[in-house]
Coordinates of C-alpha atoms and ligand atoms in Angstrom, one line a residue:
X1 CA -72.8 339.9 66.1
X2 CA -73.0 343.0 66.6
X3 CA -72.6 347.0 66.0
X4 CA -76.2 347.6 66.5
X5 CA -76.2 346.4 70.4
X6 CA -78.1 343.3 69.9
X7 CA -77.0 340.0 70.8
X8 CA -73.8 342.2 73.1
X9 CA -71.7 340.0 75.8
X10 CA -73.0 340.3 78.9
X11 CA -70.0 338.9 80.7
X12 CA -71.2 339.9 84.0
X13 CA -74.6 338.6 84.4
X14 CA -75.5 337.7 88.2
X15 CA -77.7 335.4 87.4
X16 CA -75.2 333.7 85.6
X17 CA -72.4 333.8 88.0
X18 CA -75.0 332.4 90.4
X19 CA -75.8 329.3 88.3
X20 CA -72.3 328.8 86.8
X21 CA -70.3 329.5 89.7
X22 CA -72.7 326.8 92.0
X23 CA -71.9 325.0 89.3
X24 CA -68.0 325.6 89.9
X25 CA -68.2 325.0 93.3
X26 CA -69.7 321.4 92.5
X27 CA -66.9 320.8 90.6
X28 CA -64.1 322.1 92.5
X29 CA -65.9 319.7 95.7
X30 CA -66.1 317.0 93.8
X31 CA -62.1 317.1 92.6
X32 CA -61.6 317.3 96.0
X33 CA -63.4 314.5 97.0
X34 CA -61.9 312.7 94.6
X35 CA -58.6 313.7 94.4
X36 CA -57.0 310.7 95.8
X37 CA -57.8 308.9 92.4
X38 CA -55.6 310.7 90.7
X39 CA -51.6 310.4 90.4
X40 CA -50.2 312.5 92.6
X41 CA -47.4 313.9 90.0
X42 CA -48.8 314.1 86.4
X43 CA -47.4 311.5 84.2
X44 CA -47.8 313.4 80.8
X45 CA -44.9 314.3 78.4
X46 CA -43.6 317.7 77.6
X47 CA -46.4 318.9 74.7
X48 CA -49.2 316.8 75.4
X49 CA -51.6 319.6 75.7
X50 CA -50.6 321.1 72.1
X51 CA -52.2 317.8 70.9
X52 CA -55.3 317.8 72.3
X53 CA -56.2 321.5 71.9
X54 CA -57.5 323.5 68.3
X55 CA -54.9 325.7 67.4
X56 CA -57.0 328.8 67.9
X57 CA -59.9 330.4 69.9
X58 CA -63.2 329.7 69.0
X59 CA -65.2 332.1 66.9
X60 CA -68.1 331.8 69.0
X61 CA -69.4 330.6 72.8
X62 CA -69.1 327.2 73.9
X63 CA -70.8 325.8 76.7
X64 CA -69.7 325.3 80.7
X65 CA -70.2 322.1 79.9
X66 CA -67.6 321.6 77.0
X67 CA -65.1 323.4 78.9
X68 CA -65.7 321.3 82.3
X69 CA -65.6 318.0 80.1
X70 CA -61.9 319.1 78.6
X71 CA -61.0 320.3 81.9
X72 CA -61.8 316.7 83.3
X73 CA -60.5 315.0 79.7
X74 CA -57.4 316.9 78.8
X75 CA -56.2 319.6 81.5
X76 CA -56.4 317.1 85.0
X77 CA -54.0 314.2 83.1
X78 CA -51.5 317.4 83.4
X79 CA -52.6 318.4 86.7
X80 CA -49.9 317.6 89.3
X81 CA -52.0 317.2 92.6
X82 CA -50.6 320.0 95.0
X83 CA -53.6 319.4 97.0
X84 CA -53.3 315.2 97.7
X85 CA -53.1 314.6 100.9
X86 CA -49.9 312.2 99.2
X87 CA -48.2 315.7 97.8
X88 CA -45.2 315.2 99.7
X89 CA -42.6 317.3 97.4
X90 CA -40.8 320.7 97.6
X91 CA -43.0 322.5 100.3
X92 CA -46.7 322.4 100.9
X93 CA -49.1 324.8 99.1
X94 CA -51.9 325.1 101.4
X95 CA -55.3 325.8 99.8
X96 CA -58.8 325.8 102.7
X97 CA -61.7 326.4 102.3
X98 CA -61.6 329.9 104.4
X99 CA -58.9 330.8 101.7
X100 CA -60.5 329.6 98.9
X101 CA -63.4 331.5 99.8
X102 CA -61.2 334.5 100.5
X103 CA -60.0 334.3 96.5
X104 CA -63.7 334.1 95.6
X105 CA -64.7 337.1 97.1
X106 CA -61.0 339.0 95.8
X107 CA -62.1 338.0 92.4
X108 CA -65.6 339.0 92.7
X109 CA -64.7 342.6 94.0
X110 CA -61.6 342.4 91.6
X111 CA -60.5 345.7 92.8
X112 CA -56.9 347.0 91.9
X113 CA -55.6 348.7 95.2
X114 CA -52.6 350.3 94.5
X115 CA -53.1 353.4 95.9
X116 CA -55.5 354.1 99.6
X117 CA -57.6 355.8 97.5
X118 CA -58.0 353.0 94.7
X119 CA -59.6 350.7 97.8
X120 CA -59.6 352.0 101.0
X121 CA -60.4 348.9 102.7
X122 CA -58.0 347.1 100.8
X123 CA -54.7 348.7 102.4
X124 CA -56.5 348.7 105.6
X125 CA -57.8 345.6 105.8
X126 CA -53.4 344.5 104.8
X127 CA -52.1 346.7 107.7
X128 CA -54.4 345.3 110.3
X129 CA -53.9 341.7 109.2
X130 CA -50.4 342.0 108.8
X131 CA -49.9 343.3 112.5
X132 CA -52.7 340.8 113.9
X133 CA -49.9 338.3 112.1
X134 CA -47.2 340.1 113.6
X135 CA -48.7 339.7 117.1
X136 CA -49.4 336.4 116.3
X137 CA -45.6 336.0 115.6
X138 CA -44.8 338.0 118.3
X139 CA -42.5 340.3 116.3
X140 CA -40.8 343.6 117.8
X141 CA -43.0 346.4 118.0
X142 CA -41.2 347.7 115.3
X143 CA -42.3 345.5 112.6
X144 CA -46.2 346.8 113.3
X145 CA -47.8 349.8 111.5
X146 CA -48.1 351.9 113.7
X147 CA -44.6 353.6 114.1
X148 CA -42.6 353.8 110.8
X149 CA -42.7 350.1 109.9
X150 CA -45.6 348.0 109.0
X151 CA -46.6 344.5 106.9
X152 CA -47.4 343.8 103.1
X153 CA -48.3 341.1 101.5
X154 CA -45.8 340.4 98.2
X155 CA -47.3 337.1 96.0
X156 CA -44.0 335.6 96.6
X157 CA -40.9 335.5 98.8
X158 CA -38.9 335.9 95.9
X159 CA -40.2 339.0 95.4
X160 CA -40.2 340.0 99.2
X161 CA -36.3 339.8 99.0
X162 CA -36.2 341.7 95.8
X163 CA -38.2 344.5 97.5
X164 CA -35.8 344.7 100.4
X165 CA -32.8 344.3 98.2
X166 CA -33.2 347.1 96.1
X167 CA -34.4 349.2 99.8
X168 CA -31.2 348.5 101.2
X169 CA -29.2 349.2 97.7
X170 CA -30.5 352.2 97.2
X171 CA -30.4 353.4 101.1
X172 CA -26.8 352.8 101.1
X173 CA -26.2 354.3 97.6
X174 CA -27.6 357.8 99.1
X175 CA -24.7 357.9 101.8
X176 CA -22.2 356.4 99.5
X177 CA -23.0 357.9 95.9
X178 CA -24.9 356.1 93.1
X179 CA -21.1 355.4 91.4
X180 CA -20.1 352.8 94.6
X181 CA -23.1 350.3 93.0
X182 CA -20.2 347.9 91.7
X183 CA -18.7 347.7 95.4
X184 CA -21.8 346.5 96.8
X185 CA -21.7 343.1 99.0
X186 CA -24.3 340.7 99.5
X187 CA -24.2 337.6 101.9
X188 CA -26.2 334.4 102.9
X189 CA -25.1 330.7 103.4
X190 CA -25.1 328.2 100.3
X191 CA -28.2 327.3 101.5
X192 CA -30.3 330.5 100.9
X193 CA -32.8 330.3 98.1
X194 CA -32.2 330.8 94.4
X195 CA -34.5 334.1 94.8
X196 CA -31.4 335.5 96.3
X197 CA -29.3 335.4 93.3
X198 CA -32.2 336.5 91.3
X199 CA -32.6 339.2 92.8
X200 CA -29.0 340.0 93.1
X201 CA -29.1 339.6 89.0
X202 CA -31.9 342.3 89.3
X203 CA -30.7 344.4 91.2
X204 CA -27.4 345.0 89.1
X205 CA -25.5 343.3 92.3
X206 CA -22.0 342.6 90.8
X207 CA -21.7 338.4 90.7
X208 CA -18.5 338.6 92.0
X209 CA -20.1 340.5 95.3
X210 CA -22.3 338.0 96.3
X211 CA -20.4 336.1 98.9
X212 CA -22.1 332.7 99.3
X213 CA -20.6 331.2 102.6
X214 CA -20.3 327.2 102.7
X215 CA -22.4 325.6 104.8
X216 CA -22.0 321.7 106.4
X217 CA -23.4 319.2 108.5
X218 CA -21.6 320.7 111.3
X219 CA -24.0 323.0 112.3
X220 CA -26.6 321.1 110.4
X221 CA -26.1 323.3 107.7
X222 CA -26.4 326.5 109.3
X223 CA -24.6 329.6 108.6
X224 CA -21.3 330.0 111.0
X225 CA -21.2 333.6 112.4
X226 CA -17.9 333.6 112.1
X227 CA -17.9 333.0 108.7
X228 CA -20.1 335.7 108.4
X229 CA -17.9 338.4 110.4
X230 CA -14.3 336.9 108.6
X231 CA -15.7 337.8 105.1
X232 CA -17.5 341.1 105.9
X233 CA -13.6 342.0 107.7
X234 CA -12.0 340.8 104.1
X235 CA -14.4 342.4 102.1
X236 CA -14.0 345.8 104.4
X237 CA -10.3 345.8 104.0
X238 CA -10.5 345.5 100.2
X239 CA -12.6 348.7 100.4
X240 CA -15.6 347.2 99.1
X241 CA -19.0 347.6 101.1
X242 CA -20.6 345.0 102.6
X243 CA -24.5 346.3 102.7
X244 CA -27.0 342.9 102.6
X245 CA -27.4 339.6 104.7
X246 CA -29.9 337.4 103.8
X247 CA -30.5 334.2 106.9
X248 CA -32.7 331.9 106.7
X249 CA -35.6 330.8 109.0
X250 CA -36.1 326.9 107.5
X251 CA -33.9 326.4 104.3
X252 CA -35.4 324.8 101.3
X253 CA -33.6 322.0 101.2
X254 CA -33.6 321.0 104.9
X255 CA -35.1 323.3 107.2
X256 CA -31.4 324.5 108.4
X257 CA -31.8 327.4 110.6
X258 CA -29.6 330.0 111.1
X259 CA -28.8 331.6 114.2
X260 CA -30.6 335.0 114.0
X261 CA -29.1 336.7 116.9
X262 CA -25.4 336.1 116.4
X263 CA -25.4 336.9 113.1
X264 CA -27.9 340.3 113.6
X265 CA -25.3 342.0 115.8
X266 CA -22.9 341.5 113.1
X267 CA -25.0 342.8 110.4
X268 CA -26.2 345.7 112.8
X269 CA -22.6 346.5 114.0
X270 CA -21.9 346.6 110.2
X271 CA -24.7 349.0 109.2
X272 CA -25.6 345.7 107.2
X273 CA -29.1 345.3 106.2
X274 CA -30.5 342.0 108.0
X275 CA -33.0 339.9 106.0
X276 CA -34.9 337.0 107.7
X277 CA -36.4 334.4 105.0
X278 CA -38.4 332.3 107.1
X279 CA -41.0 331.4 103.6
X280 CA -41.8 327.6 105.1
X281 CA -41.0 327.5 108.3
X282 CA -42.4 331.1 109.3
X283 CA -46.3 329.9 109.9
X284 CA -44.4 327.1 112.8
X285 CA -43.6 330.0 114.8
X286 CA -47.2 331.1 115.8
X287 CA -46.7 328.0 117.9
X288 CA -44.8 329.3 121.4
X289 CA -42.9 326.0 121.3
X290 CA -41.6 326.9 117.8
X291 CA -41.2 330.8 118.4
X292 CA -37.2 330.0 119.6
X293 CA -36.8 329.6 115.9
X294 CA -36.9 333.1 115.0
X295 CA -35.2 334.6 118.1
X296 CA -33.3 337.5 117.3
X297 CA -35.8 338.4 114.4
X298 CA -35.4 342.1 116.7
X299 CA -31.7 342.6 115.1
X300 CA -33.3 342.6 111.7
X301 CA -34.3 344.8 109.4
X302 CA -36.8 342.7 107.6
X303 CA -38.6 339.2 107.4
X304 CA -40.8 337.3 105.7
X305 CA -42.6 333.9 105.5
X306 CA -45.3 332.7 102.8
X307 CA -48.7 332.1 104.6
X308 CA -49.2 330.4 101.4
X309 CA -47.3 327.4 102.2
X310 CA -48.2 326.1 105.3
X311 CA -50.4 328.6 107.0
X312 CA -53.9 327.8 104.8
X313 CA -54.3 330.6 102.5
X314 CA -54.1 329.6 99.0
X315 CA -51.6 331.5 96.7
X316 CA -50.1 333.6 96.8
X317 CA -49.9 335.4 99.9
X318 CA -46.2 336.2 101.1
X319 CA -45.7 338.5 104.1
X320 CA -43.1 340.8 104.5
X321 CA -42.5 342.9 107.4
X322 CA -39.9 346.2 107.9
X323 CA -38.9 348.1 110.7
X324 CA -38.4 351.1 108.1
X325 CA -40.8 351.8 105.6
X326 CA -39.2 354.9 104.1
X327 CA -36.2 352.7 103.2
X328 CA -39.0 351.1 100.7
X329 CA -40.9 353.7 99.9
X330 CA -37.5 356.2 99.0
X331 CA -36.6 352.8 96.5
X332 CA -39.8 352.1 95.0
X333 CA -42.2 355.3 95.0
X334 CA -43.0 357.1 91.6
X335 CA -45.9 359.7 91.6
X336 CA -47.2 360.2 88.4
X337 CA -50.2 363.0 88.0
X338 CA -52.8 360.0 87.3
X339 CA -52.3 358.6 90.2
X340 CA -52.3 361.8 92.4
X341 CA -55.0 362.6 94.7
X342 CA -55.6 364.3 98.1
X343 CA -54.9 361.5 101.3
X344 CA -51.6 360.6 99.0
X345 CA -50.5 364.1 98.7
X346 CA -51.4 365.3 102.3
X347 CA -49.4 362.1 103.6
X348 CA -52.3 360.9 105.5
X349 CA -52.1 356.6 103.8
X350 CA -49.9 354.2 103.1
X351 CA -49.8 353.6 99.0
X352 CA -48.8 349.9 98.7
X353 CA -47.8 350.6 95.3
X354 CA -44.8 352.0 96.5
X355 CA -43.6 348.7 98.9
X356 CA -43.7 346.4 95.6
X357 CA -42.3 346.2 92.0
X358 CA -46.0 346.7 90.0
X359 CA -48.3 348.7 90.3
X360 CA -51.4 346.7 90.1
X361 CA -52.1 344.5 93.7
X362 CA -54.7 342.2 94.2
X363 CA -57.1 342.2 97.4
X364 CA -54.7 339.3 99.1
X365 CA -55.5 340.1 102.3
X366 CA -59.4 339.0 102.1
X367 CA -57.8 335.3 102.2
X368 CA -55.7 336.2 105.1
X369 CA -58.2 337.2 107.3
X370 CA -61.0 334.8 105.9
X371 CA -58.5 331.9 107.3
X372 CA -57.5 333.8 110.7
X373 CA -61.6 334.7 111.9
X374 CA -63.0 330.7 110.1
X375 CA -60.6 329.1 112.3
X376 CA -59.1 331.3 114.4
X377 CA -55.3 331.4 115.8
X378 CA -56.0 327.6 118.2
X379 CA -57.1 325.7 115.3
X380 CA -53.7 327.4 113.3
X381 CA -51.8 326.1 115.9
X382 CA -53.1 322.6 116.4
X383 CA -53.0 322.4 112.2
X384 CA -49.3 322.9 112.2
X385 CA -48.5 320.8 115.0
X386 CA -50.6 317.6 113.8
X387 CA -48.3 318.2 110.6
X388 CA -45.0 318.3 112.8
X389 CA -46.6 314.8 114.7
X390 CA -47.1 313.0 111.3
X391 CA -43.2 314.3 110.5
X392 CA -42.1 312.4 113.7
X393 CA -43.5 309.9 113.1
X394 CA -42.2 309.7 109.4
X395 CA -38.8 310.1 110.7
X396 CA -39.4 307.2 113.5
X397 CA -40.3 304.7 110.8
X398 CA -37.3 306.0 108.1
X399 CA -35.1 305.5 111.0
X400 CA -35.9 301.5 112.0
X401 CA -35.7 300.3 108.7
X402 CA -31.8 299.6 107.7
X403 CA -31.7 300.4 104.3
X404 CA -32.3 304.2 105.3
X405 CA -30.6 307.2 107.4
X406 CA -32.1 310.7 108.3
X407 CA -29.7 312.5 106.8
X408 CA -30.2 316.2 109.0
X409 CA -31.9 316.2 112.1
X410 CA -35.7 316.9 111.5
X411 CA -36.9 320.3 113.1
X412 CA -40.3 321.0 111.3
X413 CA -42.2 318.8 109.5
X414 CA -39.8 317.9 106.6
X415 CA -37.9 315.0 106.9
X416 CA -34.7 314.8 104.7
X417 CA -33.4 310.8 104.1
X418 CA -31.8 308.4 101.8
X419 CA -30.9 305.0 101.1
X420 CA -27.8 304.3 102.8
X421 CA -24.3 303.5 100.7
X422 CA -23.5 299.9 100.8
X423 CA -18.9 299.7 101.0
X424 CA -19.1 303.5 101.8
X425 CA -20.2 304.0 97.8
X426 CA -21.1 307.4 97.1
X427 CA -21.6 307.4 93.7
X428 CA -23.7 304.1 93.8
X429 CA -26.0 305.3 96.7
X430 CA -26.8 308.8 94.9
X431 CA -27.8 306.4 91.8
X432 CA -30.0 304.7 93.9
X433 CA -31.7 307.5 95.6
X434 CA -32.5 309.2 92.2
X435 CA -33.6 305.7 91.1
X436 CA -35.9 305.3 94.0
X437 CA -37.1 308.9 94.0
X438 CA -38.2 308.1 90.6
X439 CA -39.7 305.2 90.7
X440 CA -41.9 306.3 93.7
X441 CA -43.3 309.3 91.8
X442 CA -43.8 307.3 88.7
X443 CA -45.9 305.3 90.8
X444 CA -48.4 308.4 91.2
X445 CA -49.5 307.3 94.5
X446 CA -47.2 310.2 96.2
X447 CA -44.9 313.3 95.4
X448 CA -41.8 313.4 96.9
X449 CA -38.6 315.9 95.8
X450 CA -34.8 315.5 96.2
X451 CA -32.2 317.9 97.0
X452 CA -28.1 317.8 97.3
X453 CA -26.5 318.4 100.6
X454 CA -22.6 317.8 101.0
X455 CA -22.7 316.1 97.7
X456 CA -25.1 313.3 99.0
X457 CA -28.7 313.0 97.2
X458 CA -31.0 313.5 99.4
X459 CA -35.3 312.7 99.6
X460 CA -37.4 314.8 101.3
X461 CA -40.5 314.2 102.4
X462 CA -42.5 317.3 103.6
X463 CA -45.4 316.6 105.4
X464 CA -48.2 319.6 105.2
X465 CA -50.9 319.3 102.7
X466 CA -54.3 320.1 104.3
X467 CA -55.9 316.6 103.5
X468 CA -52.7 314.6 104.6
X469 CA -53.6 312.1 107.2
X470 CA -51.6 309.8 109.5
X471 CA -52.7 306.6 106.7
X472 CA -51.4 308.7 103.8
X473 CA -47.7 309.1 105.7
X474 CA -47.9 305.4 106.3
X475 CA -48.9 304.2 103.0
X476 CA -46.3 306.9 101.6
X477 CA -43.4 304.7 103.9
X478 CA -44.5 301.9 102.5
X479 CA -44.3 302.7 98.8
X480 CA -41.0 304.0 99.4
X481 CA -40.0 300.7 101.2
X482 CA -41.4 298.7 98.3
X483 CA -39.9 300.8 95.5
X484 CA -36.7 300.3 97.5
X485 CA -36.5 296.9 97.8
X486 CA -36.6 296.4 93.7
X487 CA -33.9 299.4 93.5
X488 CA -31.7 297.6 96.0
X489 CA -31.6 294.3 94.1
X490 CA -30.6 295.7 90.8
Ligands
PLP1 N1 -37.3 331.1 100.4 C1 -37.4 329.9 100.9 C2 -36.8 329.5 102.1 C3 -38.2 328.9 100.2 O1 -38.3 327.7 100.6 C4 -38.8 329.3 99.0 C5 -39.7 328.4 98.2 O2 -39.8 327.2 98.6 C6 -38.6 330.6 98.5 C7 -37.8 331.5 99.2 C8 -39.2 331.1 97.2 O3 -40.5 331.2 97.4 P1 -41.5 332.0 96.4 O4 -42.0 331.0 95.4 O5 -42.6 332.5 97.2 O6 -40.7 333.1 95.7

């Protein structure tokens, strides 16, 4: 019912929030105490949900209740468990109670603050976090607000490189002329996330331009400066224009770091625009001990790590710094008479619409700064390095048992490993890993993934979840010992 306004939706009742979103709470508590009952990876098959749901929306209300029961009944069997303290795979996604919180209160303001003036606190609030981070980090000076750079928070790193991408296209297209687009180069090691390419695809980068330099276990599959400078030199000489290096801080498949200095000068000698992906292994280096790891962050131009990975605050929350804001702000800015008003016009704000691809942003920073006051920058530290301990000791017990090898030295708290071949069979020992790798997940008491380095399957166990516990890396080796022992007499 109804034109006549009785019996209207109130969809915003506080009363009701109160009761229902206790209610919530209860629930989301209880998963968590619980979630060790569940298999770690879901074991349901592709449609599964399509059976178990009505074809359309319901005419009219249903209860908390009904919805709670199917979330139990039919959405947790297709739940993968992000949050076991046994979720070993890809990278961690950190949720906490500070960040969770910090999403509570986002989506109870639910503001939209694209502009200053659309939330003042809101773009506030993201500049001081963002250089409290930055301190915390110890960054350059330039990276902070206050001069002409400053931090943002994108919801993922994929988009952080976009954002820089297109900054450093279209800065280099001014001096060049819009028509040099197709001469364009772009360079990272093999090893440099597929958000590269993406965004390379994105950004009208020719394919043929993107120089993806090989990487091996030589350097632990680093990039090689000189790698780096021989191409840039070809590329130079057949009058094309080298303009973007993206290095990475903790590669997704092994932690690989490259050396950020060495490579910086080149990129700056170059006029090359120097991008610093650090999305995983970024949150280590508010630890002093782990702060070598993004030395010669100074020669670049931008960097970013997700503090939604290891660093507590639930996604997404993905922060990117520059030393040049106009670069940004020249790429991305539009200024459309509904959005015009006086601190925008009279210069006076920073509009975060204009460092990002959509308009609409979420109050992300609430999270940030929800985890950094509940448990303050010691706790941080101490989190991280309990994580790197349980990694250590992961690696210790991979490395007495015969069967296995670590297959790239173990810097963070990922551990890359693998059955070893038996008569120097390749072939045969990547069939096995795959084998094991799935038989321990179909086990559902733990999540690991796999990669491919050199040609050699590799499992990688990356220790981070906020639940995860020195029993739960134990029992996690002894799965995989078990599993391995069936694989290994087929
Ligand atoms: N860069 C690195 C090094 C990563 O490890 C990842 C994801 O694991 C990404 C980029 C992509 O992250 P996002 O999902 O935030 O785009």
């Amino acid at each position: 019912e109804n034109g006549s306004g009785r019996n209207v939706l109130k969809p915003m009742d506080s009363e009701q929030l109160r009761e229902h979103g206790h209610r919530m709470v209860d629930f989301i508590a209880d998963y968590y105490k619980t979630i060790e009952d569940f298999p770690v990876l879901s074991q349901v098959q592709p449609g599964y949900l399509h059976k178990l749901l009505p074809d359309s929306a319901p005419d009219h209300p249903e209860t908390l209740d009904q919805v709670l029961d199917d979330v139990r009944a039919k959405i947790f069997p297709g739940v993968t468990h992000w949050q076991s303290p046994s979720f070993f795979a890809y990278y961690p996604a950190n949720s906490s109670v500070a960040g969770f919180l910090g999403e509570m209160l986002s989506a109870g303001l639910n503001i939209i603050g694209f502009s200053w003036i659309a939330s003042p606190a809101a773009t506030e609030l993201e500049m001081i976090v963002l250089d409290w981070l930055a301190k915390l980090l110890n960054l350059p000076e330039q990276f902070l607000s206050k001069g002409n750079g400053g931090g943002v928070i994108q919801g993922t790193a994929s988009e952080a490189i976009l954002v820089v991408l297109i900054a450093a296209r279209d800065k280099v297209l001014r001096s060049v002329g819009k028509d040099a687009l197709e001469k364009l180069v772009v360079y990272s090691s093999d090893q440099t996330h597929s958000a590269l390419q993406k965004a390379c695809q994105i950004a009208g980068i020719y394919p043929a331009n993107c120089r993806v330099l090989e990487t091996d276990a030589s350097t632990n599959y680093a990039l090689r400066p000189d790698l780096f400078e021989e191409a840039v030199s070809k590329d130079l000489e057949a009058g094309l224009i080298p303009f973007f290096l993206c290095a990475n801080v903790g590669t997704t498949s092994s932690t690989a770091v490259d050396p950020l200095a060495a490579l910086g000068k080149i990129a700056n000698s170059n006029e090359i625009w120097f991008h610093v992906d650090a999305a995983y292994a970024g949150s280590a280096c508010i630890c002093p001990e782990y702060r070598q790891y993004i030395d010669g962050v100074e020669t670049a131009a931008s960097f970013s790590m997700n503090a939604h990975k290891w660093l507590l605050t639930n996604f997404d929350c993905s922060l990117l710094w520059v030393k040049d804001q106009d670069s940004l702000t020249e790429a991305l800015s539009t200024n459309p008479e509904f959005l015009k008003n006086k601190a925008s016009q009279a210069n006076l704000v920073v509009d975060y619409k204009d460092w990002q691809i959509p308009l609409g942003r979420r109050f992300r920073s609430l999270k940030l700064w929800m985890v950094l006051r509940l448990y303050g920058t010691e706790n941080l530290k101490s989190y991280i390095r309990n994580h790197i301990k349980l990694a250590k000791d992961f690696e210790q017990l991979v490395s007495q048992d015969p069967n296995f090898e670590i297959v790239t030295p173990r810097i963070f708290s990922l551990v890359c490993f693998r059955l070893v071949p038996t008569n120097n069979d390749e072939k045969k020992c990547n069939e096995q890993n795959r084998k094991l790798l799935d038989a321990v997940n179909s086990s559902g008491k733990l999540f690991i993934s796999h990669t491919a380095l050199s040609g050699k399957i590799v499992l990688r166990c990356a220790i981070g979840a906020p639940l995860t516990e020195e029993k739960h890396v134990k029992e996690a080796w002894k799965v995989i010992q078990d599993e391995a022992s069936f694989v290994l007499l087929k």
